[in-house]
Amino acid sequence: MTGQTTHSVVAEDRTAVLRLRDVSVRRYTTDQVILDGIDWTVRPGEHWALLGANGAGKTTLLRLLGALMHPTTGTVEVLGSRLGRVDVRELRARIGHVASAQRVPQDLTAHAVVLTGHSGTVQPLWRTYDDEVRLRAHDLLTELGIKELSDRPYGVCSGGQRARVLIARALMADPALLLLDEPFNALDLPSREDLVEAMHQLAEGRPRLATVTVTHHLEELFPAVSHALLLREGRTLSRGTVDGVLTDALLTSCFGRDITVARRDGRWSAYSGRRAHG
């Protein structure tokens, strides 16, 4: 019986999309500790929120997950490959990465921007896109609910439309992992809600896809978000299912001021202010 249990645990762990063990990052010039002793496993179909105050280490952690840097100590495995033992250029091609600060030529149409996800380039490599690839780009625009933007220049799209174009671009490689670095940055309320709905539909339609979303606002979490990790001063304050992590006490500890959390119809909200006393 013991052998069967051990085998099942090992088999489950092999399915991990991300596995970090005792990961630390130090800045060599100042010996400043950016991340300290991070342990974290993300499995297929899990949708994680990564939360913490400015300077907590979120950006550095996301760079590790995207194979954009190596840890100072500890091990990072992404899609079954350990950093330091793999060609990171090939690994990055299998990871979907979305950031509002991505460089995108403003005159490219939305369809052309999505096509560049196939070649992993800023500018289109037109001769590398056959009919099947072009159709896939159209299908992804449809999946994200923006097929009508296909011929619209990226530069005249709204912030929410741009975010969905970038997600479609990231999905061209059919990644098992999608990293979202503050995708809701500077969006107005309607655009935020459109993106929340698009992300929820994407999660439901791709049951094996894992996502990690960096955000400052619980209101930006789509209902399919299942797990959360709280960072405080480079260390893990808490990680696990959203119900156990997104609590008044833990978020108060994470951000250093009283925070009240609410959940309604699968959506989260939080505020900080004077509590009412009965």
Coordinates of C-alpha atoms in Angstrom, one line a residue:
M1 CA 0.0 0.0 0.0
T2 CA 2.8 2.4 0.9
G3 CA 4.5 1.7 -2.5
Q4 CA 1.3 2.5 -4.4
T5 CA 0.9 5.8 -2.5
T6 CA 4.5 6.8 -3.2
H7 CA 4.1 6.0 -6.9
S8 CA 0.9 8.0 -7.2
V9 CA 2.5 11.0 -5.6
V10 CA 5.6 10.8 -7.8
A11 CA 3.4 10.4 -10.9
E12 CA 1.3 13.4 -10.0
D13 CA 4.4 15.5 -9.4
R14 CA 5.8 14.7 -12.8
T15 CA 2.8 16.4 -14.3
A16 CA 3.8 19.7 -12.7
V17 CA 4.0 22.7 -15.1
L18 CA 6.2 24.6 -12.6
R19 CA 8.2 23.3 -9.7
L20 CA 10.4 25.6 -7.6
R21 CA 12.4 24.2 -4.7
D22 CA 14.2 26.4 -2.1
V23 CA 14.6 29.2 -4.8
S24 CA 16.5 32.3 -3.8
V25 CA 17.7 35.3 -5.9
R26 CA 20.3 37.7 -4.8
R27 CA 21.5 40.9 -6.5
Y28 CA 25.2 40.4 -6.9
T29 CA 26.1 44.1 -6.8
T30 CA 24.6 44.7 -3.4
D31 CA 24.0 41.1 -2.1
Q32 CA 20.4 42.2 -1.6
V33 CA 18.0 39.2 -1.2
I34 CA 15.2 39.5 -3.8
L35 CA 13.6 36.1 -3.3
D36 CA 14.3 33.8 -0.4
G37 CA 13.5 30.1 -0.1
I38 CA 10.5 29.9 -2.5
D39 CA 8.8 26.5 -2.8
W40 CA 6.0 26.3 -5.3
T41 CA 4.3 23.8 -7.6
V42 CA 1.8 24.6 -10.3
R43 CA -0.1 21.7 -12.1
P44 CA -2.0 21.6 -15.3
G45 CA -5.4 23.3 -15.1
E46 CA -4.5 25.4 -12.1
H47 CA -4.9 29.2 -12.3
W48 CA -2.8 31.2 -9.9
A49 CA -2.9 34.8 -8.7
L50 CA 0.5 36.2 -7.6
L51 CA 0.0 39.0 -5.2
G52 CA 2.2 41.2 -3.1
A53 CA 3.2 44.8 -2.4
N54 CA 5.5 46.7 -4.7
G55 CA 9.0 45.4 -4.2
A56 CA 7.8 42.0 -2.9
G57 CA 9.6 40.1 -5.7
K58 CA 6.7 39.4 -8.1
T59 CA 8.5 40.6 -11.2
T60 CA 11.6 38.6 -10.4
L61 CA 9.6 35.4 -9.7
L62 CA 7.7 35.8 -13.0
R63 CA 11.0 36.2 -14.8
L64 CA 12.1 32.9 -13.3
L65 CA 8.9 31.2 -14.4
G66 CA 9.4 32.6 -17.9
A67 CA 12.9 31.3 -18.1
L68 CA 14.2 34.8 -18.5
M69 CA 16.7 34.5 -15.6
H70 CA 18.2 31.8 -13.3
P71 CA 18.0 31.5 -9.6
T72 CA 21.0 32.2 -7.4
T73 CA 20.3 29.0 -5.4
G74 CA 17.6 26.3 -5.6
T75 CA 16.0 24.6 -8.6
V76 CA 13.4 25.9 -11.1
E77 CA 11.7 23.4 -13.4
V78 CA 9.4 24.7 -16.1
L79 CA 7.4 22.4 -18.3
G80 CA 9.6 19.5 -17.1
S81 CA 12.9 21.2 -17.9
R82 CA 15.3 22.4 -15.2
L83 CA 16.8 25.9 -15.7
G84 CA 20.5 25.5 -16.2
R85 CA 20.1 22.2 -18.1
V86 CA 18.0 23.3 -21.0
D87 CA 18.2 25.6 -24.0
V88 CA 16.2 28.5 -22.6
R89 CA 15.4 29.8 -26.1
E90 CA 13.5 26.6 -26.9
L91 CA 11.8 26.6 -23.5
R92 CA 10.7 30.2 -23.8
A93 CA 9.0 29.3 -27.1
R94 CA 6.7 26.9 -25.2
I95 CA 5.6 29.5 -22.6
G96 CA 3.0 32.1 -23.3
H97 CA 4.0 35.5 -21.8
V98 CA 1.8 38.6 -21.8
A99 CA 2.8 42.0 -20.5
S100 CA 1.1 45.3 -21.1
A101 CA 4.6 46.8 -21.7
Q102 CA 5.3 44.5 -24.7
R103 CA 6.8 46.2 -27.7
V104 CA 4.3 45.9 -30.6
P105 CA 4.4 47.9 -33.9
Q106 CA 1.4 50.2 -33.8
D107 CA 0.6 49.9 -37.5
L108 CA 0.3 46.1 -37.5
T109 CA -3.2 44.7 -37.7
A110 CA -4.5 42.6 -34.8
H111 CA -4.2 39.5 -37.0
A112 CA -0.6 40.3 -37.9
V113 CA 0.3 40.8 -34.2
V114 CA -1.2 37.4 -33.4
L115 CA 0.8 35.9 -36.3
T116 CA 4.1 37.1 -34.8
G117 CA 3.4 34.8 -31.9
H118 CA 4.1 31.9 -34.3
S119 CA 7.5 33.1 -35.2
G120 CA 8.3 34.7 -31.8
T121 CA 9.3 38.0 -33.5
V122 CA 8.3 41.6 -33.1
Q123 CA 7.8 42.1 -36.8
P124 CA 6.0 39.5 -39.0
L125 CA 8.0 37.0 -41.0
W126 CA 5.4 36.7 -43.7
R127 CA 6.9 33.8 -45.6
T128 CA 6.8 31.6 -42.6
Y129 CA 3.0 31.8 -42.2
D130 CA 1.1 29.3 -44.3
D131 CA -2.7 29.1 -44.6
E132 CA -3.0 26.9 -41.6
V133 CA -1.1 29.3 -39.4
R134 CA -3.1 32.3 -40.6
L135 CA -6.3 30.4 -39.9
R136 CA -5.1 29.6 -36.4
A137 CA -4.5 33.3 -35.8
H138 CA -8.1 34.0 -36.9
D139 CA -9.5 31.2 -34.7
L140 CA -7.6 32.6 -31.6
L141 CA -9.0 36.1 -32.2
T142 CA -12.5 34.5 -32.3
E143 CA -11.8 32.5 -29.1
L144 CA -10.8 35.8 -27.4
G145 CA -14.0 37.4 -28.6
I146 CA -12.3 40.0 -30.9
K147 CA -12.5 38.5 -34.4
E148 CA -13.9 41.9 -35.7
L149 CA -10.5 43.4 -34.9
S150 CA -8.7 41.3 -37.4
D151 CA -7.9 44.1 -39.8
R152 CA -7.8 46.9 -37.3
P153 CA -4.4 48.5 -36.5
Y154 CA -3.1 47.6 -33.1
G155 CA -2.4 51.2 -32.3
V156 CA -6.1 52.2 -32.5
C157 CA -7.4 49.3 -30.4
S158 CA -8.5 50.1 -26.8
G159 CA -6.4 48.9 -23.9
G160 CA -8.7 45.9 -23.3
Q161 CA -8.7 44.9 -26.9
R162 CA -4.9 45.1 -27.0
A163 CA -4.7 42.9 -23.9
R164 CA -6.8 40.2 -25.7
V165 CA -4.8 40.5 -28.9
L166 CA -1.6 39.9 -26.9
I167 CA -3.2 36.9 -25.2
A168 CA -4.1 35.5 -28.6
R169 CA -0.6 36.1 -29.7
A170 CA 0.8 34.2 -26.7
L171 CA -1.5 31.2 -27.5
M172 CA -0.1 30.8 -31.0
A173 CA 2.5 28.4 -29.6
D174 CA -0.2 26.4 -27.9
P175 CA 1.6 26.8 -24.5
A176 CA 0.8 24.7 -21.4
L177 CA 1.7 27.7 -19.3
L178 CA 0.4 31.3 -19.7
L179 CA 2.1 34.1 -17.7
L180 CA 0.2 37.3 -17.4
D181 CA 2.1 40.3 -16.0
E182 CA -0.5 42.9 -14.9
P183 CA -2.6 42.4 -18.0
F184 CA -5.3 44.7 -16.6
N185 CA -2.9 47.7 -16.2
A186 CA -4.7 51.0 -16.9
L187 CA -7.9 49.4 -18.2
D188 CA -11.2 51.1 -17.6
L189 CA -14.1 49.2 -16.0
P190 CA -15.8 47.9 -19.2
S191 CA -12.4 46.8 -20.6
R192 CA -11.5 45.1 -17.4
E193 CA -14.7 43.2 -17.3
D194 CA -14.4 42.2 -21.0
L195 CA -10.9 40.8 -20.2
V196 CA -12.1 39.0 -17.1
E197 CA -14.8 37.3 -19.1
A198 CA -12.4 36.4 -21.9
M199 CA -9.9 34.9 -19.4
H200 CA -12.7 32.9 -17.8
Q201 CA -13.9 31.5 -21.1
L202 CA -10.3 30.7 -22.1
A203 CA -9.8 28.7 -18.8
E204 CA -13.0 26.8 -19.3
G205 CA -12.2 26.0 -22.9
R206 CA -8.6 24.8 -22.2
P207 CA -8.8 22.5 -19.2
R208 CA -5.1 21.7 -19.2
L209 CA -3.8 25.3 -19.5
A210 CA -2.1 26.7 -16.4
T211 CA -1.9 30.4 -15.8
V212 CA -0.1 32.7 -13.4
T213 CA -1.5 36.3 -13.2
V214 CA 0.3 39.1 -11.4
T215 CA -2.1 41.7 -10.2
H216 CA -2.5 44.3 -7.5
H217 CA -6.3 44.1 -7.4
L218 CA -8.5 41.2 -6.4
E219 CA -11.3 42.6 -8.6
E220 CA -9.2 41.6 -11.7
L221 CA -9.2 37.9 -10.8
F222 CA -11.4 35.9 -13.2
P223 CA -13.7 33.3 -11.5
A224 CA -11.6 30.3 -12.7
V225 CA -8.6 31.5 -10.6
S226 CA -8.2 28.6 -8.2
H227 CA -5.0 29.3 -6.2
A228 CA -3.0 32.2 -4.9
L229 CA 0.5 32.9 -3.7
L230 CA 1.2 35.9 -1.5
L231 CA 4.7 37.3 -1.4
R232 CA 6.0 39.6 1.3
E233 CA 9.6 40.9 1.2
G234 CA 10.7 38.1 -1.1
R235 CA 9.3 35.3 1.0
T236 CA 6.1 33.2 0.6
L237 CA 3.6 34.4 3.1
S238 CA 1.0 31.9 2.0
R239 CA 0.1 29.8 -0.9
G240 CA -2.8 27.4 -1.7
T241 CA -6.4 27.5 -2.8
V242 CA -8.0 31.0 -3.0
D243 CA -10.4 30.3 -0.2
G244 CA -7.6 29.6 2.2
V245 CA -5.2 32.4 1.0
L246 CA -7.4 35.4 0.1
T247 CA -8.5 36.2 3.6
D248 CA -8.7 39.4 5.6
A249 CA -5.9 38.3 8.0
L250 CA -3.4 37.1 5.3
L251 CA -3.9 40.1 3.0
T252 CA -3.7 42.5 5.9
S253 CA -0.3 40.8 6.8
C254 CA 0.8 40.8 3.1
F255 CA 0.1 44.5 2.5
G256 CA 0.7 45.9 6.0
R257 CA -2.7 47.5 6.5
D258 CA -6.2 46.4 7.4
I259 CA -7.9 44.8 4.4
T260 CA -11.4 43.4 4.1
V261 CA -12.1 40.8 1.5
A262 CA -15.4 39.8 -0.1
R263 CA -16.4 37.2 -2.7
R264 CA -19.6 37.2 -4.6
D265 CA -20.6 35.1 -7.6
G266 CA -17.1 33.9 -8.0
R267 CA -15.6 37.4 -8.1
W268 CA -13.3 38.9 -5.4
S269 CA -13.1 42.4 -4.0
A270 CA -11.0 44.0 -1.3
Y271 CA -10.9 47.4 0.4
S272 CA -8.9 49.0 3.1
G273 CA -10.4 51.5 5.5
R274 CA -12.0 52.1 8.8
R275 CA -14.0 49.1 10.0
A276 CA -17.5 49.5 11.2
H277 CA -18.0 48.8 14.9
G278 CA -21.3 47.5 16.1

